[in-house]
GROMACS .gro file of C-alpha atoms in nm:
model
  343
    1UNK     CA    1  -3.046  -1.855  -0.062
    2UNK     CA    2  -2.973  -2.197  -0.005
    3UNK     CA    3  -3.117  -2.367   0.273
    4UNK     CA    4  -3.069  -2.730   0.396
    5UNK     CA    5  -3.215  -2.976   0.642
    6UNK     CA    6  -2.863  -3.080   0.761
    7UNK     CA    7  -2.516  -3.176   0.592
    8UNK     CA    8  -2.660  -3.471   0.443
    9UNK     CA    9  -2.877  -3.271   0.260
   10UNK     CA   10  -2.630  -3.039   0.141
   11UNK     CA   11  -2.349  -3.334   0.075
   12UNK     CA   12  -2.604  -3.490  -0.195
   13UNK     CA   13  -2.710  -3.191  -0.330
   14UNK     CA   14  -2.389  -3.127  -0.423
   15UNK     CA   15  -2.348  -3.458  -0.559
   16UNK     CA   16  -2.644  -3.410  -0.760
   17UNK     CA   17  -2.514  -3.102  -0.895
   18UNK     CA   18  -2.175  -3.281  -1.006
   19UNK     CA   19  -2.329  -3.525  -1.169
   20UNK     CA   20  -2.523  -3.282  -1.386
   21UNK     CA   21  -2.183  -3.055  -1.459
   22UNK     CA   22  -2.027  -3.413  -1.611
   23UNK     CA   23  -2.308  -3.511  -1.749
   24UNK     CA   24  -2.294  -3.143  -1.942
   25UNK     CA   25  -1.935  -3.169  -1.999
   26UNK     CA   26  -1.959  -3.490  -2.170
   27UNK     CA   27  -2.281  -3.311  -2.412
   28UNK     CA   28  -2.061  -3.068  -2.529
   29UNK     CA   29  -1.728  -3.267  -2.577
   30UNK     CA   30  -1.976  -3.521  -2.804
   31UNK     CA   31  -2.124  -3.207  -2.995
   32UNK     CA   32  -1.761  -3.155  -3.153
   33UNK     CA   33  -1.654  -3.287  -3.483
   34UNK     CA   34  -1.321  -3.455  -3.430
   35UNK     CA   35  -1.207  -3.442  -3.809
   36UNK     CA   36  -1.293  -3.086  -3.855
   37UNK     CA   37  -1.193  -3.034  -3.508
   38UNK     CA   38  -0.838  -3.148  -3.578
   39UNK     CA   39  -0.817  -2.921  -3.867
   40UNK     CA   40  -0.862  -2.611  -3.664
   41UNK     CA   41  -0.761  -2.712  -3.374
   42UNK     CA   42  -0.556  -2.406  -3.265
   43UNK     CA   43  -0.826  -2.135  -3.401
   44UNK     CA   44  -1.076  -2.340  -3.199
   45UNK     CA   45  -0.836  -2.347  -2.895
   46UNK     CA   46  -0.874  -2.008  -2.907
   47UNK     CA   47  -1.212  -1.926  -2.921
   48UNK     CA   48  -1.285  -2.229  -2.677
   49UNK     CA   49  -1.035  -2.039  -2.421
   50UNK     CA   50  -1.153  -1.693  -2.499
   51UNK     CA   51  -1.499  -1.797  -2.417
   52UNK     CA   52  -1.420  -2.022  -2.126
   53UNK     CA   53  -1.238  -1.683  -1.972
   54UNK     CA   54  -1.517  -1.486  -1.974
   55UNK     CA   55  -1.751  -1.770  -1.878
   56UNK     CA   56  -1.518  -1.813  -1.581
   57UNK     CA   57  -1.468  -1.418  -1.480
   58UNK     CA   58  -1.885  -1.387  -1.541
   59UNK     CA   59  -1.935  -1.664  -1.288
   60UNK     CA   60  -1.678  -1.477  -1.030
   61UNK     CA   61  -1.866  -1.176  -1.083
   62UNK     CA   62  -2.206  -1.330  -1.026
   63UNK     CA   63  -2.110  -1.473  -0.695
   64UNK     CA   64  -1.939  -1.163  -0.571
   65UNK     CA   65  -2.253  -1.013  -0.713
   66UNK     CA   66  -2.472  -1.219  -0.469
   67UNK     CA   67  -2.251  -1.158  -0.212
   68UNK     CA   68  -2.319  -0.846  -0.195
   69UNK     CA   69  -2.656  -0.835  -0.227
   70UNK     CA   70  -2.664  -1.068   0.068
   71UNK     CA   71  -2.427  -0.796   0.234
   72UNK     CA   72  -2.729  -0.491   0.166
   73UNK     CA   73  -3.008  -0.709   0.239
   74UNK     CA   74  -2.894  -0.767   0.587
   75UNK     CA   75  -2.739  -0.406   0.655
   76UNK     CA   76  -3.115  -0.313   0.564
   77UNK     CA   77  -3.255  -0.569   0.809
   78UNK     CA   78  -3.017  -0.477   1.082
   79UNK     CA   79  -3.115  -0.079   1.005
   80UNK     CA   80  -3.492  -0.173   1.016
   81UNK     CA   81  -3.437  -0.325   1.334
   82UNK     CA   82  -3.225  -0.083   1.519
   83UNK     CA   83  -3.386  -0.004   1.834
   84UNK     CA   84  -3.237   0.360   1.967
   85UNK     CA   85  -3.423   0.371   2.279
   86UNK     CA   86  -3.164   0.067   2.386
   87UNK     CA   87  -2.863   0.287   2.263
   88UNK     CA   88  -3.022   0.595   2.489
   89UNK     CA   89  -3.031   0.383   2.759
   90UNK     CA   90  -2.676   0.219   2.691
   91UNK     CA   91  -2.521   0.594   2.646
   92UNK     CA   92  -2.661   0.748   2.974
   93UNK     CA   93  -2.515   0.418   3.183
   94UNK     CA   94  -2.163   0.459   3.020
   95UNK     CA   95  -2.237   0.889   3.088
   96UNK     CA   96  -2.305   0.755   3.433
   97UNK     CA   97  -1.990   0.584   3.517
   98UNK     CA   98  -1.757   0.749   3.253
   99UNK     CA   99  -1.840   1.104   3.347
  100UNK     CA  100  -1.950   1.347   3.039
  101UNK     CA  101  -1.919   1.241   2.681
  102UNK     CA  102  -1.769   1.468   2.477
  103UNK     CA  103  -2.025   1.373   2.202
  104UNK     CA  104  -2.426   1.406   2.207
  105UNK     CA  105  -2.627   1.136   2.200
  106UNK     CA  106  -2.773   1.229   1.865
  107UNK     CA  107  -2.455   1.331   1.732
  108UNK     CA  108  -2.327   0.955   1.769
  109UNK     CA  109  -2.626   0.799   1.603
  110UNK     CA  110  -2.557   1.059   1.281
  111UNK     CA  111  -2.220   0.910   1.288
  112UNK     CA  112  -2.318   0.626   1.328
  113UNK     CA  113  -2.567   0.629   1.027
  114UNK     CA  114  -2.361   0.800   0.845
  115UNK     CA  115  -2.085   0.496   0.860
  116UNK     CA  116  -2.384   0.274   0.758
  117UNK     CA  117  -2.489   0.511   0.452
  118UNK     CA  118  -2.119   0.547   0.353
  119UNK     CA  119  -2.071   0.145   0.346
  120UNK     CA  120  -2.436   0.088   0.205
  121UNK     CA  121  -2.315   0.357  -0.083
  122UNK     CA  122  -2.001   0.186  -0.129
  123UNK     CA  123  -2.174  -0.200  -0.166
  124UNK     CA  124  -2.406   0.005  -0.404
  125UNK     CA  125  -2.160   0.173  -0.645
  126UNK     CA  126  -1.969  -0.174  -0.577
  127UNK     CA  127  -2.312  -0.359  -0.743
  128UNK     CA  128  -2.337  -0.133  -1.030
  129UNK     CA  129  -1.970  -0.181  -1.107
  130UNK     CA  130  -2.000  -0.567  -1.128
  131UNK     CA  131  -2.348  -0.545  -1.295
  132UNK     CA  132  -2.183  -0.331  -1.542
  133UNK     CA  133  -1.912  -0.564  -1.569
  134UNK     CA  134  -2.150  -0.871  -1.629
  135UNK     CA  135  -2.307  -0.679  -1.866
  136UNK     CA  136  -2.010  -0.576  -2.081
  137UNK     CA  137  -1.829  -0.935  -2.032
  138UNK     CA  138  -2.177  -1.112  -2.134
  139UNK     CA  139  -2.117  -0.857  -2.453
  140UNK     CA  140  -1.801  -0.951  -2.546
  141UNK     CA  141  -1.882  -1.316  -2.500
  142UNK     CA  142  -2.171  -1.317  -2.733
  143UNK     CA  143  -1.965  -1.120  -3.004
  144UNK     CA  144  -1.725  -1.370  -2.967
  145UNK     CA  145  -1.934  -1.685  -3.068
  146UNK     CA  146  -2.113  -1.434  -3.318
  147UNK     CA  147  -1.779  -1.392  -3.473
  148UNK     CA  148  -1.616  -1.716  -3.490
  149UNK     CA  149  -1.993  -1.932  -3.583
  150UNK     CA  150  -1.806  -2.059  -3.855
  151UNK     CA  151  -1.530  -2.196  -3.586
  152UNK     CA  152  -1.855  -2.321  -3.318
  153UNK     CA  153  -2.036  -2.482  -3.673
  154UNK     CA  154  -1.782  -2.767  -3.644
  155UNK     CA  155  -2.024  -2.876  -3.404
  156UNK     CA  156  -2.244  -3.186  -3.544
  157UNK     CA  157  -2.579  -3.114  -3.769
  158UNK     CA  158  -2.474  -2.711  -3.728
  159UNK     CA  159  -2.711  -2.726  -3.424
  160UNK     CA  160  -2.542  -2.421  -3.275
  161UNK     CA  161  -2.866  -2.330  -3.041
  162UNK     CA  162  -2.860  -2.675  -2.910
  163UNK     CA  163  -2.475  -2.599  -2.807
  164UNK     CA  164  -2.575  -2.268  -2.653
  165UNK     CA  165  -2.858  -2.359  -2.468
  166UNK     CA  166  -2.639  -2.684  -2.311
  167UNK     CA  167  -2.360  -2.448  -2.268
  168UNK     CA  168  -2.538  -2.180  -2.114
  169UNK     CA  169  -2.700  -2.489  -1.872
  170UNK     CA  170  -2.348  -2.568  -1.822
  171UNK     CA  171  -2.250  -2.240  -1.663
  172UNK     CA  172  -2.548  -2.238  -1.474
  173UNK     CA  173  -2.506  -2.564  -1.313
  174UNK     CA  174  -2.118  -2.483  -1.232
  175UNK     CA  175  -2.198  -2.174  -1.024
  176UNK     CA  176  -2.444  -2.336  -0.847
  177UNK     CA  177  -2.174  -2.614  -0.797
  178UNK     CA  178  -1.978  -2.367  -0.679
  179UNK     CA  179  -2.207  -2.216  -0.471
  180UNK     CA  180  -2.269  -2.548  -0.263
  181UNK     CA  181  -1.921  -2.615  -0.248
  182UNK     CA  182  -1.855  -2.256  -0.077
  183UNK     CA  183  -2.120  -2.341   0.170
  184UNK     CA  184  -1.999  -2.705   0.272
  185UNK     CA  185  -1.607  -2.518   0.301
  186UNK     CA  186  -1.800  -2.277   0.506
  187UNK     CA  187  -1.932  -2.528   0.697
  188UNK     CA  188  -1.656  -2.771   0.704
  189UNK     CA  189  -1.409  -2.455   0.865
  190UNK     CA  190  -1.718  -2.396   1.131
  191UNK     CA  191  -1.694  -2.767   1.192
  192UNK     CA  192  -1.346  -2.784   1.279
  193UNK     CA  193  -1.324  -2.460   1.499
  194UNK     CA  194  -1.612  -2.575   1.699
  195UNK     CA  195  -1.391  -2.933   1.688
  196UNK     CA  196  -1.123  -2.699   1.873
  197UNK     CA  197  -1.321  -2.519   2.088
  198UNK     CA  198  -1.438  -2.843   2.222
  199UNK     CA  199  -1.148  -3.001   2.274
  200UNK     CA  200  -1.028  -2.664   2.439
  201UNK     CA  201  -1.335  -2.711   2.674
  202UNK     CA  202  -1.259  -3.068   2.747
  203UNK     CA  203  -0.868  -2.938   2.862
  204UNK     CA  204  -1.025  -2.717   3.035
  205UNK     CA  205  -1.307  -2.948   3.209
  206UNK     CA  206  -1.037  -3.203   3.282
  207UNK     CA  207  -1.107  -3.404   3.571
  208UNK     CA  208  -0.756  -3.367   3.754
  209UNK     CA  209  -0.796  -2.952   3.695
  210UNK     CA  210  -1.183  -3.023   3.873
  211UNK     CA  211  -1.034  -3.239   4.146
  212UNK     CA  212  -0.743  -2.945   4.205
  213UNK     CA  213  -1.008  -2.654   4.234
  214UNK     CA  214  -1.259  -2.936   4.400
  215UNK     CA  215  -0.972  -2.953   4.664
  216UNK     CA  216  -0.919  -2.586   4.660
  217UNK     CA  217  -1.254  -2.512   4.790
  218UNK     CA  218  -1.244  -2.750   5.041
  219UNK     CA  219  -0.964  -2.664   5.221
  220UNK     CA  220  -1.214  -2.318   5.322
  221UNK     CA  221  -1.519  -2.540   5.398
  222UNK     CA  222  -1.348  -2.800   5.617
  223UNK     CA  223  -1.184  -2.549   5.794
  224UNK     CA  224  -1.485  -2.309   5.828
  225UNK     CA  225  -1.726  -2.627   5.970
  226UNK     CA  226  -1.481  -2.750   6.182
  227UNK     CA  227  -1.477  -2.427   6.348
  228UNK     CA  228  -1.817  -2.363   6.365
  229UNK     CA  229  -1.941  -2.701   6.509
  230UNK     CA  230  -1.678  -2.966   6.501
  231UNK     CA  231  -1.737  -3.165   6.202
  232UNK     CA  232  -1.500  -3.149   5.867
  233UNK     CA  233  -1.714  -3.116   5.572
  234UNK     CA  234  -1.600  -3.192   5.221
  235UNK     CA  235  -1.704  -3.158   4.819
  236UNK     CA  236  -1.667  -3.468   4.595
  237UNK     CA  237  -1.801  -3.594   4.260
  238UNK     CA  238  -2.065  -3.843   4.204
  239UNK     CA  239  -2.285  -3.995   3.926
  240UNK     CA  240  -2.612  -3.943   4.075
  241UNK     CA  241  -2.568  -3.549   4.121
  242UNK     CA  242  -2.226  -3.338   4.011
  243UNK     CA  243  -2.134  -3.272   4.335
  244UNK     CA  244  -2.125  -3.471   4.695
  245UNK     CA  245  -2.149  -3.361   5.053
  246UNK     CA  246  -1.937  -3.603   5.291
  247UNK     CA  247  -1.805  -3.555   5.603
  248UNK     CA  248  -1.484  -3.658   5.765
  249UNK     CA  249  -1.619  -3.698   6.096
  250UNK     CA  250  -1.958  -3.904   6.187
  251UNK     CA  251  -2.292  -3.776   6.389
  252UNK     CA  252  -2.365  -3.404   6.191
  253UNK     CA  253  -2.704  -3.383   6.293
  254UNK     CA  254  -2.966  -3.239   6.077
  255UNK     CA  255  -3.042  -2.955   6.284
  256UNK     CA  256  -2.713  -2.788   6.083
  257UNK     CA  257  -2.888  -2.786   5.764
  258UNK     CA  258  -2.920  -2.431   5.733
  259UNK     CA  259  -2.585  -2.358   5.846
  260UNK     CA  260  -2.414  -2.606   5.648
  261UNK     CA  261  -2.596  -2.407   5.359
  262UNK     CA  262  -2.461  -2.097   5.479
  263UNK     CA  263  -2.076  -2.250   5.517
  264UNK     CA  264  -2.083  -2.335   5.171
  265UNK     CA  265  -2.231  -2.016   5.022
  266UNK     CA  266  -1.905  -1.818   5.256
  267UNK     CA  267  -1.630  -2.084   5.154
  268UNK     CA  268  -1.740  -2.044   4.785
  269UNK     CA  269  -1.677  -1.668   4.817
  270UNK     CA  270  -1.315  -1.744   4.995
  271UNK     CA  271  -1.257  -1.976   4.682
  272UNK     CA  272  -1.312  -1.758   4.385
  273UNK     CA  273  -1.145  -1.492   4.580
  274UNK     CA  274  -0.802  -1.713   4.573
  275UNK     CA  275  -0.847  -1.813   4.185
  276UNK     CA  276  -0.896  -1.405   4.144
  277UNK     CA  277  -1.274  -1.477   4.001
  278UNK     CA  278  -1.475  -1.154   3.922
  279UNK     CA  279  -1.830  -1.301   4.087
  280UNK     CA  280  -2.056  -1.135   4.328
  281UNK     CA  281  -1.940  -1.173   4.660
  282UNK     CA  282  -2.285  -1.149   4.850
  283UNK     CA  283  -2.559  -1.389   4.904
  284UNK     CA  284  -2.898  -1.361   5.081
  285UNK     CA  285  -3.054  -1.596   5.328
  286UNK     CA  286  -3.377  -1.628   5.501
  287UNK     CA  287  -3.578  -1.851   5.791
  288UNK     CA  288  -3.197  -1.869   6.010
  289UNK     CA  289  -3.433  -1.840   6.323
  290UNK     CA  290  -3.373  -2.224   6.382
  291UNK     CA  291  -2.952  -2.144   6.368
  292UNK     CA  292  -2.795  -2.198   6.718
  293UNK     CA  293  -2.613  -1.873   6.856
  294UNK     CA  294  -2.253  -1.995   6.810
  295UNK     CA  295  -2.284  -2.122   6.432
  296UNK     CA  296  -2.468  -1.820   6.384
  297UNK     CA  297  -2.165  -1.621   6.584
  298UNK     CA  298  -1.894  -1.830   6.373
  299UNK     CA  299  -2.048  -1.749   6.074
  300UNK     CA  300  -2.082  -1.374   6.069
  301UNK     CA  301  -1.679  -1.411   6.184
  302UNK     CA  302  -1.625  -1.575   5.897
  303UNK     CA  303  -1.760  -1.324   5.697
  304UNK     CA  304  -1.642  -1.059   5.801
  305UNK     CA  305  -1.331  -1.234   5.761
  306UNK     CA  306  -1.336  -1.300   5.321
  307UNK     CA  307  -1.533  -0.963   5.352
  308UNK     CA  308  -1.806  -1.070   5.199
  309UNK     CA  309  -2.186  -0.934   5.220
  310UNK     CA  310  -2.489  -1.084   5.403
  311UNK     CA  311  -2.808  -1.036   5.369
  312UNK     CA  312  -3.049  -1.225   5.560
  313UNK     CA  313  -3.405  -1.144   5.754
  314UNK     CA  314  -3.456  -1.290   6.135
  315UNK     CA  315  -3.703  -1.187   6.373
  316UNK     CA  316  -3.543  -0.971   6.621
  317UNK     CA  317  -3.643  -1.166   6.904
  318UNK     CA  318  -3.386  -1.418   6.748
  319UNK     CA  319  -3.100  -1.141   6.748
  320UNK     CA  320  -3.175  -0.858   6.999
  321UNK     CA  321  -2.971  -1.010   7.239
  322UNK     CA  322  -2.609  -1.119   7.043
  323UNK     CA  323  -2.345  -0.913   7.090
  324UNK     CA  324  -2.157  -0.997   6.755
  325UNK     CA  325  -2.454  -0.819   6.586
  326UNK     CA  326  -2.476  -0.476   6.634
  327UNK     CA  327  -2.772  -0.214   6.519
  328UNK     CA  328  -2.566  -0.070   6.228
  329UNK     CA  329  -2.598  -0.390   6.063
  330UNK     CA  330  -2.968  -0.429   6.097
  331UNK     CA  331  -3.025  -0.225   5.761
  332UNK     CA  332  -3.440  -0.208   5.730
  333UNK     CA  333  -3.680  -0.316   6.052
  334UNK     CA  334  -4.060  -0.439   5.926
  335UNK     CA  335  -4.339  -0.511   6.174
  336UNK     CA  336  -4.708  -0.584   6.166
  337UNK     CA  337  -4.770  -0.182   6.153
  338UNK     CA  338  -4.460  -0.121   5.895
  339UNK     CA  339  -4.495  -0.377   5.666
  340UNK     CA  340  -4.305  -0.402   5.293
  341UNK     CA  341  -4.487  -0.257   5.027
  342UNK     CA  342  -4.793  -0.172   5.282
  343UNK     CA  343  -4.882  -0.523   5.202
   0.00000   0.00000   0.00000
């Protein structure tokens, strides 16, 4: 496997590699004899094609070859890895809400390695059938130049190993070239879709679309804190934080802290419930003792109204006394002598 530091790296290795397929090129063009090569120019043509072809189909097979190989050795990881206490517990949720599953538990996981052992078989019996190939096609090749050494002597001072060996380097050095070249088209495709996907996200995070859902939400929290004690609250952007709480009105004291909290959390819940958001549509609260009775009034209204859940703990001292609240909403009750836990 090839592994890289960042595209740089992989843009000059490639270059690198290039350089040495041209520079191998050129070897064997200035290894030919031009006056015998004219002479035999179409027997030559021949044998030069014939070997080029199989040159070309070995290097196919060879990265097919290590494609695959790349294919078992992660099916092998991703086996060794396979945790089926995960599955169990993934198989009795969906039992749980589906109702019975027709299969067994351990009747899926055969199937399921049985899928695996059927495709690791077929990458297998694919591996021997290019190996075999490689093998045969590296036969024929070599029977080739043994045939026609007569044909390859044209070459200068009838230093045929010298051509091999270069040759041979030459082959080498193009599938690695080719290699490289995958991986930066690879690359280059992930690139470009992540190019897309970020421009989709920009269309998406467009400021007028934010100002329109901005607005959206506080049409329900202007309304809601009007109600509740007279002031119009509103949402906008700013640089120092992403969002801004203003107000329409002056003199909000900051005794309304906790229930401007609270407005927020309930208008939130009326605004993903317009856009048709699928989002929890509770929140919990605490320390509301310090609340005045008709925020605390407007805001169980409100509510009960976008039918929303709260959960919140008050003393009872605090609540024993409002109407709005009744005792089936006062779910658990905790004192000194019943405390959580025991603790």
């Amino acid at each position: 496997m090839h592994k890289f530091s960042n595209i740089d790296d992989l843009n000059e290795r490639i270059r690198i590699v290039r350089s040495s397929v041209v520079e191998l090129e050129n070897k064997v063009s200035s290894m030919i004899n031009i006056g015998d090569y004219e002479k035999n120019i179409q027997e030559i043509s021949r044998v030069k094609n014939e070997i080029n072809r199989y040159n070309d189909a070995i290097e196919t097979a060879l990265f097919k070859k290590n494609k695959i190989e790349e294919i078992l050795s992660k099916e092998s990881d991703d086996q060794d890895t396979l945790d089926e206490s995960i599955l169990y517990e993934f198989y009795k949720d969906v039992e749980h809400y589906l109702g019975n599953i027709d299969k067994e538990f351990q009747e899926l996981i055969e199937f399921n390695n049985s899928i695996k052992k059927n495709k690791l078989t077929y990458y297998r019996n694919r591996l021997n059938e290019i190996n075999l190939d490689i093998s045969n096609m590296n036969y024929s090749r070599e029977s080739i130049i043994n045939e026609n050494k007569k044909i390859i002597s044209i070459i200068d001072q009838d230093n045929f190993k010298n051509f091999e060996k270069i040759h041979k380097e030459l082959i080498s050095q193009s599938e690695q070239l080719g290699q490289l070249t995958k991986i930066l088209d690879i690359y280059n495709e992930l690139t470009e879709d992540l190019n897309k996907k970020t421009n989709e996200y920009g269309t998406i995070n467009d400021g007028s679309i934010v100002m329109d859902n901005l607005s959206k939400f506080n049409e329900y929290l202007t309304k809601i804190s009007y109600e509740t004690f007279g002031q119009r609250l509103y949402l906008t952007r700013a640089d120092t934080f992403p969002l801004k709480l203003s107000n329409v009105d002056d003199g909000l004291g900051t005794g309304h802290r906790k229930s401007i909290t609270l407005l927020l959390d309930i208008a939130y819940v009326s605004f993903i419930k317009e856009l048709k958001l699928d989002f929890p549509r509770f929140f919990v609260h605490d320390v509301l003792e310090t609340v005045a009775k008709h925020n605390l009034e407007k805001i169980v209204s409100f509510i009960n109204e976008n039918e929303s859940q709260f959960i919140f703990a008050i003393l009872n001292e605090k609540i024993q006394k409002y109407q709005f609240i009744n005792e089936n909403d006062k779910i658990l009750r905790l004192s000194k002598e019943d405390k959580l836990f025991k603790i």
